[in-house]
Short mmCIF file of C-alpha atoms in Angstrom, two decimals:
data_model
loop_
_atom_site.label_atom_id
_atom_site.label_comp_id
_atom_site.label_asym_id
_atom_site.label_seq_id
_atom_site.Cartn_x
_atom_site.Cartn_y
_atom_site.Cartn_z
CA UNK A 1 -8.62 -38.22 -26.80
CA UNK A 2 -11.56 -35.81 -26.99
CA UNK A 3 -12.39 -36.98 -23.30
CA UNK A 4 -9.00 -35.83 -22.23
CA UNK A 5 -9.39 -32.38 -24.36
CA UNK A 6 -12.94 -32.05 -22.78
CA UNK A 7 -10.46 -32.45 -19.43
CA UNK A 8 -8.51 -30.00 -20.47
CA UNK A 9 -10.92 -27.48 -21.39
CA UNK A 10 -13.17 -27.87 -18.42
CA UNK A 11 -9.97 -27.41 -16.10
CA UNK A 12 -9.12 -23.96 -18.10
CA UNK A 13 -12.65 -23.23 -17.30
CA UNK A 14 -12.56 -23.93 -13.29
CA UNK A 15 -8.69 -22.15 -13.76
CA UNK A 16 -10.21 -18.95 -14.91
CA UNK A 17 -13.21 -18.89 -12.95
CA UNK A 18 -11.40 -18.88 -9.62
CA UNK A 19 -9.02 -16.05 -11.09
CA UNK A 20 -11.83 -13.75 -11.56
CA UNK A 21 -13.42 -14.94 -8.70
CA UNK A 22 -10.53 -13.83 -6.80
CA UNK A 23 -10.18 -10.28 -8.94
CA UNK A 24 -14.01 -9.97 -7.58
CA UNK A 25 -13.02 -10.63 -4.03
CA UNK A 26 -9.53 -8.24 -4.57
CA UNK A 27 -12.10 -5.40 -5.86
CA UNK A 28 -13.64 -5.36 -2.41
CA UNK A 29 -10.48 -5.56 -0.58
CA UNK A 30 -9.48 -2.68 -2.14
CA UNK A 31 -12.16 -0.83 -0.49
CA UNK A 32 -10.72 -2.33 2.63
CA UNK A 33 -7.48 -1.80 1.62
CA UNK A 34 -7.21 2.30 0.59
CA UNK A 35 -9.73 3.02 4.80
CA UNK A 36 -7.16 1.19 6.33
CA UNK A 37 -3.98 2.76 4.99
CA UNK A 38 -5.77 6.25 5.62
CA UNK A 39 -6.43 4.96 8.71
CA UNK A 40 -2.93 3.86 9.66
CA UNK A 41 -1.34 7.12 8.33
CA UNK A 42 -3.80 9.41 9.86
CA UNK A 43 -3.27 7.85 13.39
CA UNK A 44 0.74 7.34 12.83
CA UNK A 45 0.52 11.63 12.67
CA UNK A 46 -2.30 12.42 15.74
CA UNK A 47 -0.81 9.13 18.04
CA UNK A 48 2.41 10.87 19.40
CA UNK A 49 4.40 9.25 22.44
CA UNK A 50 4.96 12.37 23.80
CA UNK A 51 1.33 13.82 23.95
CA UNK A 52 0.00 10.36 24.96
CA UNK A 53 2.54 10.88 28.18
CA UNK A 54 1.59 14.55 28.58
CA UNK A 55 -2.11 13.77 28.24
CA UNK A 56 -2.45 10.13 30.38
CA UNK A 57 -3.51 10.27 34.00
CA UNK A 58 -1.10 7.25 35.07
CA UNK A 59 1.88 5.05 33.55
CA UNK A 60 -0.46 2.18 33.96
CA UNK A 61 -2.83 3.95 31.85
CA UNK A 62 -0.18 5.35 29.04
CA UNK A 63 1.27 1.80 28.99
CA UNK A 64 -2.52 0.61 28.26
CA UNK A 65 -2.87 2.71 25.58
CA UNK A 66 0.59 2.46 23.71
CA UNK A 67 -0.19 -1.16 23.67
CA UNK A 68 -3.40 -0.32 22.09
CA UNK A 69 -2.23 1.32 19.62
CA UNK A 70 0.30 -0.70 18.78
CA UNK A 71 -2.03 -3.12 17.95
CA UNK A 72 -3.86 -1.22 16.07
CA UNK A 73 -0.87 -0.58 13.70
CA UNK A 74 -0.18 -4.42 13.71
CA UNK A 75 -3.60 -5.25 12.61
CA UNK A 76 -3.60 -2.85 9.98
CA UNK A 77 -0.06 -4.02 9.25
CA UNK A 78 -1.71 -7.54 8.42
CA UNK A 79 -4.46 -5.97 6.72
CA UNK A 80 -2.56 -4.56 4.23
CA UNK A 81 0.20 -7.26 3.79
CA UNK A 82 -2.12 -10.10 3.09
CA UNK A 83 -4.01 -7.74 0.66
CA UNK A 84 -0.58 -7.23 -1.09
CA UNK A 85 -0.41 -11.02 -1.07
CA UNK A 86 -3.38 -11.76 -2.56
CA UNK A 87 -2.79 -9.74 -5.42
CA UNK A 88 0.69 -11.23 -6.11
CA UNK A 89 -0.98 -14.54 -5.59
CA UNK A 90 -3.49 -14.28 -8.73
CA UNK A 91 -0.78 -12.45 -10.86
CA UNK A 92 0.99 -15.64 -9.96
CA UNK A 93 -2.29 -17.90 -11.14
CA UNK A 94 -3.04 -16.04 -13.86
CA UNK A 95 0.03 -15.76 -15.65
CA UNK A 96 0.67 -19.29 -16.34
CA UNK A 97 -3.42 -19.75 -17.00
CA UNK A 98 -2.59 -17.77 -19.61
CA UNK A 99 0.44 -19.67 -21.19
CA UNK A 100 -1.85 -22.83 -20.81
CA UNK A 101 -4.67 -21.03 -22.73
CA UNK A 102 -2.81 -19.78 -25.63
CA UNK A 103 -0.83 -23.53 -25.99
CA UNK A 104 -4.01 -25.11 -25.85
CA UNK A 105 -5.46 -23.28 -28.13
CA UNK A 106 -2.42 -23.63 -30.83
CA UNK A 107 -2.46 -27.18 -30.18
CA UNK A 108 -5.98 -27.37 -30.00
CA UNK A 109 -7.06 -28.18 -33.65
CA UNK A 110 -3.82 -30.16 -34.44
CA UNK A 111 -4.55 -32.47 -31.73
CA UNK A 112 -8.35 -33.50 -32.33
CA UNK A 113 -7.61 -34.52 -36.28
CA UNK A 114 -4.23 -36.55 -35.09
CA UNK A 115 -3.55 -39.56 -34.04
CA UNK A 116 -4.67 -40.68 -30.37
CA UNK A 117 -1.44 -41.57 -29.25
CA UNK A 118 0.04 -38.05 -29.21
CA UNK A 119 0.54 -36.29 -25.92
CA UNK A 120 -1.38 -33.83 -24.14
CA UNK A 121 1.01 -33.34 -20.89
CA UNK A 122 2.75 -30.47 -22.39
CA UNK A 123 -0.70 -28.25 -21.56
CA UNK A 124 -1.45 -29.20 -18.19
#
């Protein structure tokens, strides 16, 4: 019984540290996060069709650099969806981490001064 409490606790532990590790990892994607949707706003304004086709020597050339651009948008597209994700991801983690926590914790004392039979699924 204490072995599987001592289970228990240690995978709370492991639970939480990867949660914060990925809050640590989130703070610097933030960073990431607010240049690149400057970025993608300030060039959706100055990257006009029309002045890229007033302004490019060739269709070969305007072609080359609407394609550019557009994947420059998709990139920062990506960059800023998987951010999103990330964070819904450890909301995701850490909301049932806590649930686990607090039930552990109620059960906690009741379960080291009972019997050895009773069960510890309902935690994990």
């Amino acid at each position: 019984m204490k072995l599987r409490l001592a289970y228990i606790e240690t995978s709370l532990a492991i639970k939480k540290k990867n949660i914060d590790d990925g809050y640590t990892n989130l703070a610097k994607q933030q960073q990431i996060l607010n240049a690149t949707i400057r970025d993608y706003y300030i060039k959706s304004y100055y990257d006009s069709p029309l002045l890229l086709l007033l302004s490019a020597n060739s269709a070969s050339q305007f072609t080359q650099i609407l394609g550019y651009q557009k994947a420059n948008a998709d990139r920062d597209k990506a960059i800023i969806t998987n951010i999103a994700v990330t964070i819904n991801d450890l909301k995701d983690q850490e909301s049932p981490w806590k649930g686990k926590k607090r039930a552990f914790r109620r059960l906690k004392p009741s379960l080291t001064s009972s019997s050895p039979g009773q069960s510890l699924t309902k935690i994990l």
